[in-house]
Structures are given as C-alpha cells and as structure tokens.
Tab-separated table of C-alpha atoms in Angstrom:
chain	number	residue	atom	x	y	z
A	1	MET	CA	0.000	0.000	0.000
A	2	GLU	CA	2.784	2.414	0.898
A	3	LEU	CA	4.683	1.638	-2.286
A	4	THR	CA	1.746	2.254	-4.616
A	5	ASN	CA	0.676	5.360	-2.737
A	6	GLN	CA	4.177	6.861	-2.733
A	7	TYR	CA	4.409	6.363	-6.486
A	8	PHE	CA	1.282	8.444	-6.905
A	9	MET	CA	2.238	11.182	-4.439
A	10	ASP	CA	5.610	11.526	-6.152
A	11	LYS	CA	3.947	11.738	-9.563
A	12	TRP	CA	1.433	14.356	-8.380
A	13	PRO	CA	3.280	16.584	-5.887
A	14	ASP	CA	0.966	19.512	-6.688
A	15	VAL	CA	-2.446	18.530	-5.274
A	16	GLY	CA	-4.217	21.263	-7.218
A	17	LYS	CA	-2.681	20.519	-10.608
A	18	ILE	CA	-5.254	20.387	-13.398
A	19	ILE	CA	-5.734	16.844	-14.724
A	20	VAL	CA	-5.372	16.871	-18.505
A	21	THR	CA	-6.459	13.871	-20.577
A	22	ASN	CA	-8.849	14.490	-23.463
A	23	LYS	CA	-9.644	17.789	-21.727
A	24	PRO	CA	-8.620	19.666	-18.562
A	25	ARG	CA	-10.389	18.766	-15.314
A	26	ALA	CA	-10.130	20.076	-11.753
A	27	SER	CA	-8.278	17.818	-9.328
A	28	ASN	CA	-11.324	17.251	-7.123
A	29	ILE	CA	-13.231	15.241	-9.734
A	30	TRP	CA	-14.537	11.806	-8.780
A	31	THR	CA	-11.466	9.898	-9.956
A	32	ARG	CA	-9.193	11.808	-7.591
A	33	ALA	CA	-11.795	11.822	-4.823
A	34	VAL	CA	-11.815	8.003	-4.804
A	35	TYR	CA	-8.027	8.033	-4.464
A	36	TYR	CA	-8.320	10.180	-1.356
A	37	GLU	CA	-10.810	7.723	0.148
A	38	GLY	CA	-8.072	5.130	-0.170
A	39	LEU	CA	-5.431	7.460	1.222
A	40	MET	CA	-7.569	8.095	4.308
A	41	ALA	CA	-7.830	4.310	4.783
A	42	LEU	CA	-4.040	4.014	4.581
A	43	HIS	CA	-3.783	6.859	7.084
A	44	LYS	CA	-5.887	4.832	9.539
A	45	ILE	CA	-3.300	2.051	9.436
A	46	ASN	CA	-0.236	4.288	9.333
A	47	PRO	CA	-1.063	7.860	10.391
A	48	LYS	CA	1.875	9.545	8.715
A	49	LYS	CA	1.719	13.312	8.786
A	50	GLU	CA	2.479	13.503	5.055
A	51	TYR	CA	-0.609	11.417	4.217
A	52	TYR	CA	-2.871	13.694	6.214
A	53	GLN	CA	-1.162	16.793	4.817
A	54	TYR	CA	-1.549	15.593	1.224
A	55	ALA	CA	-5.291	15.197	1.716
A	56	TYR	CA	-5.650	18.398	3.729
A	57	ASP	CA	-3.758	20.482	1.159
A	58	TRP	CA	-5.988	19.083	-1.597
A	59	ALA	CA	-9.134	20.075	0.279
A	60	GLU	CA	-7.690	23.492	1.122
A	61	PHE	CA	-6.767	24.125	-2.516
A	62	HIS	CA	-10.364	23.551	-3.514
A	63	LYS	CA	-11.627	25.620	-0.549
A	64	TRP	CA	-13.523	22.497	0.602
A	65	ASN	CA	-15.967	23.003	-2.251
A	66	LEU	CA	-17.129	20.670	-4.994
A	67	ARG	CA	-15.962	20.442	-8.591
A	68	ASP	CA	-15.659	23.848	-10.280
A	69	GLY	CA	-17.275	25.468	-7.230
A	70	ASP	CA	-20.673	24.005	-8.096
A	71	THR	CA	-21.936	23.605	-4.533
A	72	TYR	CA	-25.522	22.771	-5.398
A	73	THR	CA	-24.850	20.069	-7.951
A	74	ARG	CA	-26.975	16.937	-7.808
A	75	ASN	CA	-24.321	15.017	-9.729
A	76	ALA	CA	-22.930	12.346	-7.408
A	77	ASP	CA	-19.605	12.287	-9.268
A	78	ASN	CA	-19.023	15.912	-8.383
A	79	GLN	CA	-20.082	15.410	-4.765
A	80	CYS	CA	-17.655	12.543	-4.193
A	81	ALA	CA	-14.846	14.768	-2.868
A	82	GLY	CA	-17.093	15.527	0.091
A	83	GLN	CA	-16.445	12.053	1.511
A	84	THR	CA	-12.834	12.974	2.249
A	85	TYR	CA	-13.740	16.476	3.387
A	86	ILE	CA	-15.978	14.913	6.028
A	87	ASP	CA	-13.274	12.439	7.065
A	88	LEU	CA	-10.840	15.324	7.493
A	89	TYR	CA	-13.445	17.262	9.456
A	90	LYS	CA	-13.825	14.325	11.844
A	91	ILE	CA	-10.083	14.408	12.564
A	92	ASP	CA	-10.063	18.160	13.228
A	93	PRO	CA	-13.563	19.692	13.228
A	94	ALA	CA	-14.034	23.152	11.728
A	95	PRO	CA	-17.355	24.233	10.183
A	96	HIS	CA	-15.908	25.463	6.872
A	97	LYS	CA	-14.661	21.976	6.014
A	98	ILE	CA	-18.141	20.529	5.562
A	99	LYS	CA	-20.085	23.708	4.807
A	100	PHE	CA	-20.311	23.084	1.065
A	101	ILE	CA	-20.848	19.349	0.996
A	102	LYS	CA	-23.565	19.635	3.633
A	103	ALA	CA	-25.213	22.456	1.656
A	104	SER	CA	-25.120	20.297	-1.467
A	105	ILE	CA	-26.765	17.290	0.169
A	106	ASP	CA	-29.234	19.429	2.115
A	107	SER	CA	-30.346	21.054	-1.134
A	108	MET	CA	-31.262	17.576	-2.367
A	109	MET	CA	-33.020	16.782	0.894
A	110	ASN	CA	-35.208	19.856	0.370
A	111	THR	CA	-36.791	18.275	-2.717
A	112	ASP	CA	-38.747	15.073	-3.318
A	113	LYS	CA	-36.552	13.993	-6.247
A	114	ILE	CA	-34.969	10.558	-5.720
A	115	ASP	CA	-34.053	9.436	-9.251
A	116	ASP	CA	-30.625	11.092	-9.578
A	117	TRP	CA	-28.503	7.929	-9.480
A	118	THR	CA	-29.162	6.759	-13.022
A	119	TRP	CA	-25.833	4.900	-13.216
A	120	ILE	CA	-24.573	2.553	-10.519
A	121	ASP	CA	-21.202	4.306	-10.121
A	122	ALA	CA	-23.208	7.122	-8.525
A	123	ILE	CA	-24.141	4.864	-5.627
A	124	GLN	CA	-20.522	4.905	-4.502
A	125	MET	CA	-19.898	8.550	-5.280
A	126	GLY	CA	-22.925	9.966	-3.464
A	127	MET	CA	-24.599	7.466	-1.170
A	128	PRO	CA	-21.892	7.327	1.541
A	129	ILE	CA	-22.104	11.091	2.040
A	130	PHE	CA	-25.683	10.756	3.267
A	131	ALA	CA	-24.488	8.085	5.685
A	132	GLN	CA	-21.624	10.289	6.854
A	133	LEU	CA	-23.919	13.244	7.526
A	134	GLY	CA	-26.504	11.048	9.221
A	135	SER	CA	-23.820	9.677	11.509
A	136	LEU	CA	-22.263	13.074	12.146
A	137	TYR	CA	-25.528	14.839	13.006
A	138	LYS	CA	-27.404	11.834	14.410
A	139	ASP	CA	-30.134	12.640	11.887
A	140	ASP	CA	-32.079	9.668	10.525
A	141	ALA	CA	-33.492	11.789	7.697
A	142	TYR	CA	-30.218	11.430	5.817
A	143	TYR	CA	-30.392	7.653	6.169
A	144	GLU	CA	-33.963	7.561	4.939
A	145	ARG	CA	-33.320	9.709	1.875
A	146	MET	CA	-30.218	7.675	1.100
A	147	TYR	CA	-32.298	4.516	1.165
A	148	GLU	CA	-35.045	6.005	-1.016
A	149	MET	CA	-32.494	6.918	-3.678
A	150	TYR	CA	-30.724	3.561	-3.453
A	151	ALA	CA	-33.996	1.633	-3.616
A	152	TYR	CA	-35.132	3.636	-6.642
A	153	THR	CA	-31.954	2.833	-8.556
A	154	LYS	CA	-32.065	-0.774	-7.423
A	155	ASN	CA	-35.748	-1.492	-8.110
A	156	LYS	CA	-37.096	1.112	-10.552
A	157	MET	CA	-34.338	2.723	-12.627
A	158	GLY	CA	-34.246	1.622	-16.252
A	159	ALA	CA	-36.720	-1.108	-17.157
A	160	ASN	CA	-37.225	-2.736	-13.751
A	161	GLY	CA	-34.345	-1.555	-11.636
A	162	LEU	CA	-30.620	-1.935	-12.215
A	163	TYR	CA	-30.195	-4.856	-9.783
A	164	ASN	CA	-30.913	-8.412	-10.855
A	165	PRO	CA	-31.626	-10.439	-7.703
A	166	GLU	CA	-31.489	-13.674	-9.688
A	167	ASP	CA	-27.805	-13.142	-10.442
A	168	GLY	CA	-26.909	-10.952	-7.466
A	169	LEU	CA	-25.357	-8.386	-9.806
A	170	TRP	CA	-26.134	-4.967	-11.302
A	171	TRP	CA	-26.477	-3.578	-14.805
A	172	ARG	CA	-24.386	-0.436	-15.115
A	173	ASP	CA	-27.287	1.724	-16.321
A	174	GLY	CA	-30.477	1.480	-18.347
A	175	ASP	CA	-28.503	1.018	-21.574
A	176	PHE	CA	-27.521	-2.459	-20.431
A	177	ASP	CA	-30.909	-3.738	-19.308
A	178	PRO	CA	-32.101	-6.836	-21.190
A	179	PRO	CA	-32.475	-7.465	-24.052
A	180	TYR	CA	-28.929	-6.041	-24.261
A	181	ASN	CA	-26.455	-8.876	-23.906
A	182	GLU	CA	-22.810	-9.798	-24.271
A	183	PRO	CA	-21.366	-11.690	-27.260
A	184	ASN	CA	-21.983	-15.013	-25.482
A	185	GLY	CA	-25.655	-14.117	-24.874
A	186	GLU	CA	-25.258	-13.396	-21.165
A	187	ASP	CA	-26.257	-10.203	-19.358
A	188	CYS	CA	-23.657	-7.425	-19.320
A	189	TYR	CA	-22.415	-7.113	-15.751
A	190	TRP	CA	-19.468	-4.738	-15.887
A	191	SER	CA	-16.867	-5.506	-13.268
A	192	ARG	CA	-16.074	-1.999	-12.052
A	193	GLY	CA	-19.714	-0.946	-12.099
A	194	ASN	CA	-20.516	-3.733	-9.666
A	195	GLY	CA	-17.383	-2.809	-7.752
A	196	TRP	CA	-18.721	0.680	-7.109
A	197	VAL	CA	-21.845	-0.795	-5.509
A	198	VAL	CA	-19.766	-3.119	-3.347
A	199	MET	CA	-17.640	-0.200	-2.147
A	200	ALA	CA	-20.709	1.907	-1.403
A	201	LEU	CA	-22.355	-0.829	0.651
A	202	VAL	CA	-19.195	-1.283	2.714
A	203	ARG	CA	-18.877	2.442	3.362
A	204	VAL	CA	-22.519	2.752	4.365
A	205	LEU	CA	-22.408	-0.282	6.663
A	206	GLU	CA	-19.351	1.167	8.384
A	207	LEU	CA	-21.298	4.315	9.207
A	208	ILE	CA	-24.940	3.539	9.946
A	209	PRO	CA	-26.187	2.305	13.340
A	210	GLU	CA	-26.803	-1.381	13.974
A	211	ASP	CA	-30.537	-0.698	14.316
A	212	GLU	CA	-30.883	1.408	11.150
A	213	PRO	CA	-34.093	0.075	9.518
A	214	HIS	CA	-32.510	-0.720	6.157
A	215	ARG	CA	-29.245	-2.170	7.408
A	216	LYS	CA	-30.344	-5.784	6.883
A	217	GLU	CA	-31.153	-5.086	3.242
A	218	TYR	CA	-27.739	-3.522	2.648
A	219	GLU	CA	-26.103	-6.504	4.326
A	220	SER	CA	-28.184	-8.929	2.289
A	221	ASP	CA	-27.281	-7.169	-0.960
A	222	LEU	CA	-23.568	-7.259	-0.108
A	223	ILE	CA	-23.770	-10.954	0.816
A	224	SER	CA	-25.554	-11.776	-2.436
A	225	MET	CA	-22.932	-9.906	-4.415
A	226	CYS	CA	-20.076	-11.653	-2.606
A	227	GLU	CA	-21.618	-15.015	-3.416
A	228	ALA	CA	-22.138	-14.066	-7.065
A	229	LEU	CA	-18.608	-12.714	-7.403
A	230	ALA	CA	-16.960	-15.755	-5.855
A	231	LYS	CA	-18.504	-17.883	-8.590
A	232	VAL	CA	-16.915	-15.887	-11.410
A	233	GLN	CA	-13.433	-15.177	-10.049
A	234	ARG	CA	-10.713	-16.069	-12.532
A	235	SER	CA	-8.314	-18.900	-11.718
A	236	ASP	CA	-5.487	-16.331	-11.460
A	237	GLY	CA	-7.351	-14.393	-8.742
A	238	PHE	CA	-8.465	-11.436	-10.848
A	239	TRP	CA	-11.947	-10.798	-12.234
A	240	ASN	CA	-12.748	-10.190	-15.901
A	241	VAL	CA	-14.182	-6.843	-16.970
A	242	SER	CA	-17.300	-8.714	-18.140
A	243	LEU	CA	-18.366	-10.855	-15.208
A	244	HIS	CA	-20.547	-13.272	-17.169
A	245	ASP	CA	-18.650	-13.282	-20.462
A	246	PRO	CA	-14.935	-14.059	-20.080
A	247	THR	CA	-14.562	-13.990	-23.870
A	248	ASN	CA	-15.471	-10.296	-24.131
A	249	PHE	CA	-12.135	-8.573	-23.457
A	250	GLY	CA	-11.176	-11.243	-20.948
A	251	GLY	CA	-8.030	-10.931	-18.870
A	252	PRO	CA	-6.812	-9.491	-15.571
A	253	GLU	CA	-8.307	-6.158	-14.477
A	254	THR	CA	-7.206	-4.381	-11.322
A	255	SER	CA	-9.891	-1.835	-10.408
A	256	GLY	CA	-12.834	-4.233	-10.245
A	257	THR	CA	-10.660	-6.852	-8.550
A	258	ALA	CA	-9.590	-4.356	-5.879
A	259	MET	CA	-13.178	-3.323	-5.216
A	260	PHE	CA	-14.317	-6.931	-4.880
A	261	VAL	CA	-11.426	-7.795	-2.556
A	262	HIS	CA	-12.367	-4.759	-0.479
A	263	GLY	CA	-15.999	-5.810	-0.165
A	264	ILE	CA	-15.493	-9.532	0.323
A	265	THR	CA	-12.811	-8.986	2.958
A	266	TYR	CA	-15.000	-6.480	4.794
A	267	ALA	CA	-17.808	-9.028	4.798
A	268	ILE	CA	-15.422	-11.651	6.225
A	269	ASN	CA	-14.094	-9.259	8.867
A	270	ASN	CA	-17.605	-8.398	9.992
A	271	GLY	CA	-19.032	-11.903	10.070
A	272	LEU	CA	-21.417	-11.483	7.158
A	273	ILE	CA	-20.032	-14.385	5.131
A	274	ASP	CA	-18.244	-17.626	5.967
A	275	ARG	CA	-14.541	-16.992	6.548
A	276	LYS	CA	-13.403	-20.461	5.521
A	277	LYS	CA	-15.263	-20.308	2.210
A	278	PHE	CA	-14.463	-16.739	1.210
A	279	LEU	CA	-10.985	-16.138	2.628
A	280	PRO	CA	-9.305	-17.896	-0.323
A	281	VAL	CA	-11.314	-15.678	-2.697
A	282	ALA	CA	-10.123	-12.510	-0.984
A	283	LEU	CA	-6.519	-13.601	-0.607
A	284	ASN	CA	-6.268	-14.890	-4.168
A	285	GLY	CA	-7.519	-11.537	-5.409
A	286	TRP	CA	-5.144	-9.542	-3.228
A	287	ASN	CA	-2.122	-11.694	-4.039
A	288	ALA	CA	-2.922	-11.549	-7.745
A	289	MET	CA	-2.816	-7.760	-7.686
A	290	VAL	CA	0.337	-7.588	-5.563
A	291	ASN	CA	2.221	-10.184	-7.592
A	292	LYS	CA	0.980	-9.421	-11.112
A	293	ALA	CA	-0.220	-5.798	-11.224
A	294	VAL	CA	2.015	-3.845	-8.822
A	295	HIS	CA	5.254	-2.683	-10.477
A	296	PRO	CA	8.511	-2.364	-8.497
A	297	ASN	CA	8.042	1.429	-8.534
A	298	GLY	CA	4.422	1.221	-7.314
A	299	PHE	CA	2.599	1.703	-10.625
A	300	LEU	CA	-0.552	-0.425	-10.961
A	301	GLY	CA	-0.921	-2.381	-14.179
A	302	TYR	CA	-4.000	-3.985	-15.762
A	303	LEU	CA	-6.122	-0.989	-14.791
A	304	GLN	CA	-9.070	-0.253	-17.080
A	305	SER	CA	-9.553	3.363	-18.115
A	306	THR	CA	-12.712	5.323	-17.342
A	307	GLY	CA	-15.914	4.371	-19.123
A	308	LYS	CA	-18.996	2.252	-18.624
A	309	GLU	CA	-18.489	-1.184	-20.148
A	310	PRO	CA	-15.964	-3.949	-20.911
A	311	LYS	CA	-14.600	-2.450	-24.149
A	312	GLU	CA	-13.257	0.741	-22.530
A	313	GLY	CA	-9.498	1.242	-22.669
A	314	GLN	CA	-8.826	-2.146	-24.193
A	315	PRO	CA	-6.547	-3.957	-24.521
A	316	LEU	CA	-5.171	-3.871	-20.992
A	317	SER	CA	-1.652	-4.903	-20.045
A	318	TYR	CA	0.881	-4.851	-17.243
A	319	ASP	CA	2.554	-1.737	-18.644
A	320	LYS	CA	-0.364	0.199	-20.131
A	321	ILE	CA	-1.104	3.512	-18.416
A	322	PRO	CA	-4.857	4.211	-18.114
A	323	ASP	CA	-6.316	7.660	-18.694
A	324	PHE	CA	-6.597	8.105	-14.917
A	325	GLU	CA	-4.464	6.224	-12.382
A	326	ASP	CA	-6.120	7.566	-9.246
A	327	TYR	CA	-9.419	5.719	-8.687
A	328	GLY	CA	-7.819	2.307	-9.184
A	329	LEU	CA	-5.207	3.135	-6.577
A	330	GLY	CA	-7.936	4.333	-4.208
A	331	ALA	CA	-9.719	1.007	-4.563
A	332	PHE	CA	-6.440	-0.883	-4.088
A	333	LEU	CA	-5.722	1.005	-0.855
A	334	LEU	CA	-9.229	0.299	0.435
A	335	ALA	CA	-8.760	-3.386	-0.364
A	336	GLY	CA	-5.422	-3.329	1.433
A	337	TYR	CA	-7.005	-1.770	4.489
A	338	GLU	CA	-9.472	-4.657	4.833
A	339	ILE	CA	-6.747	-7.251	4.156
A	340	HIS	CA	-4.722	-5.607	6.920
A	341	GLN	CA	-7.711	-5.880	9.242
A	342	LEU	CA	-7.802	-9.673	8.732
A	343	ALA	CA	-4.739	-9.965	10.933
A	344	HIS	CA	-5.699	-7.258	13.400
C-alpha cells in the first residue's frame, strides 16, 4: 500500500494541478476523490503526517468546495470529494470543512426527487455522504433519503431496476438492461460498475447504526454480491471486466478486482459471510494484484480506463497507463485496508 501510494504522491506533488487527458479537469473530480478515500484508509493504518497533509492540502486548494465550485450540484460524481472532506473534518472539526458538501446534500433533501442515481457508479460517489452526515448529526433523515435513492436505482431505474436479484449483480445503467447482452448471450455485468456498488455498501455499513431500519437489506445485498462474485473469479485471482462473459475482453483487471477484494474482505471481517469459504477468494484476489499488477516502482498495471463497459481502454496490459491512475489506486488502498484488518 505504501509503495503504490508513494508512487502516486511523487507523480502528483501539486495537489491542485489540473488533470489533462482528453480535456482539462479540476483535481477534485470523482477519480481523484476516490483516491483520497483510499489514502484516508491508509492513514488509519499508518497515520503519517504527510498522508494527512496531502489530503488536507488538496481540500484546502479547492476551498472544501465541490468540482468547479458548483456547490448545489446533484451530480454524485461531483459530490464525491465531500467524503474525504468529512473524514478530514472528523479528525479536526471546523465548520468550513463541511459547509459546502452539507449544503449540497441538504439542497437535495429539500426536494422530493430521488431518481438522480441513473448509473450505478453514482451509488458509490454519493450514497456514503448521506451516511456520513446522518452519523455526524445523528439525523435519521439522511439515512432515509439515502435509502429512497438507493432503492429507486435498485428497483425502478431503467426497465425494472438496475439490480438483478437472480444473479446478485447490477447492470451499469439502463442502456444495459435486457435485451442487451454480451457476445456469449449473457447479461452485461461490468466488473467496475458492480465494484462501485460493493464499495458503497461497505462504506454505508461502516457508518450507519446497527438498528438502522434498512441495514439488513444492505447486508443482504452485499452478501448476495459476494456469493455471485466468488462464482466468477478467474483462476489467477483477478476478475474479468465482463463478469458473465470471459470472452469479451477477458483478462486481468485491477480496479474491479480491488473493489471486490475490499468488499469480500469487509464481509469476512464483519461476520457477514463464511470466513473459511471466502478467505481464499479474498486472498487470491489480493495476491494476484500484488504479484501481477504492482510494479517495483508502485505503478498499478491492468487498470481499465474510465468508461462504462468492458470495451473501454482495451486492450489492458501490465505496462499500459490508463487515462486516470487515481481511482484504481484508491480502490487498491481500500482493499489493502481490509486485508490488513484480517490480521488485526
């Protein structure tokens, strides 16, 4: 974890530097925000001052506001940075640190609209913030609105909801609802899309009270996903980008694998799934990434670029640099945190 993180910090010493790929983007976009979630997890294990300072300086540069200063956005991607702002606030409370992210979420709470999360990535980007604010202010209204939005995406978005309980997996968005299918005729379950849901469920379960009315459903959904994912893990420990069609751009992929290791290991650590059955799944995934994706200098290989389906950024390889390196590293650090907890 330290090796991969140091590679990134050395590559991006200026926390406010504009990210330029096909166009310039502010450094508090969702990709970078997910990295900082991972950095804060590493900081829990090893509270180095430079880790905290790197995150703090990033938040300070952006004045603790959301992407491009758009406080009242309803776009979960652009709210994602707020997760780390709140974590930093909890270490050293000061009202200005959460002023903007709270205003953003409260502006959503002041409406009846619950259909914003039209793509499952949004569940990870936005849902945990409601849980954080609910926990921080001991206000169940945040939990209830969070559930309403989650349930809408799960059960109603697209044709009949983006979750398929029969398979225990999610379609990325309405574009991939049946009759859309993969070359082998199976449903299109994109690895990283499902990984975002896994990460969101873990984050929410870490935050909400034991007696929160919807906790059992979140736990049940995570358990179902763990069971579904264990069935389709590759023999080398990775997961394919297409979970039910290994022939459609098959091969190792790091971001989805990291997210699944994170979720499955959390479920083991918290007694949700059988340790004996699932521990090999988690360890095989972690060891695959460490032994086959992590370069000696800390660069992560086999990382799929941004997008929404298996074909994005293909072909992948050990040496190929994706369009963004940050979110995959964030997921890897979160996975490492849970692996570390196995022995502690």
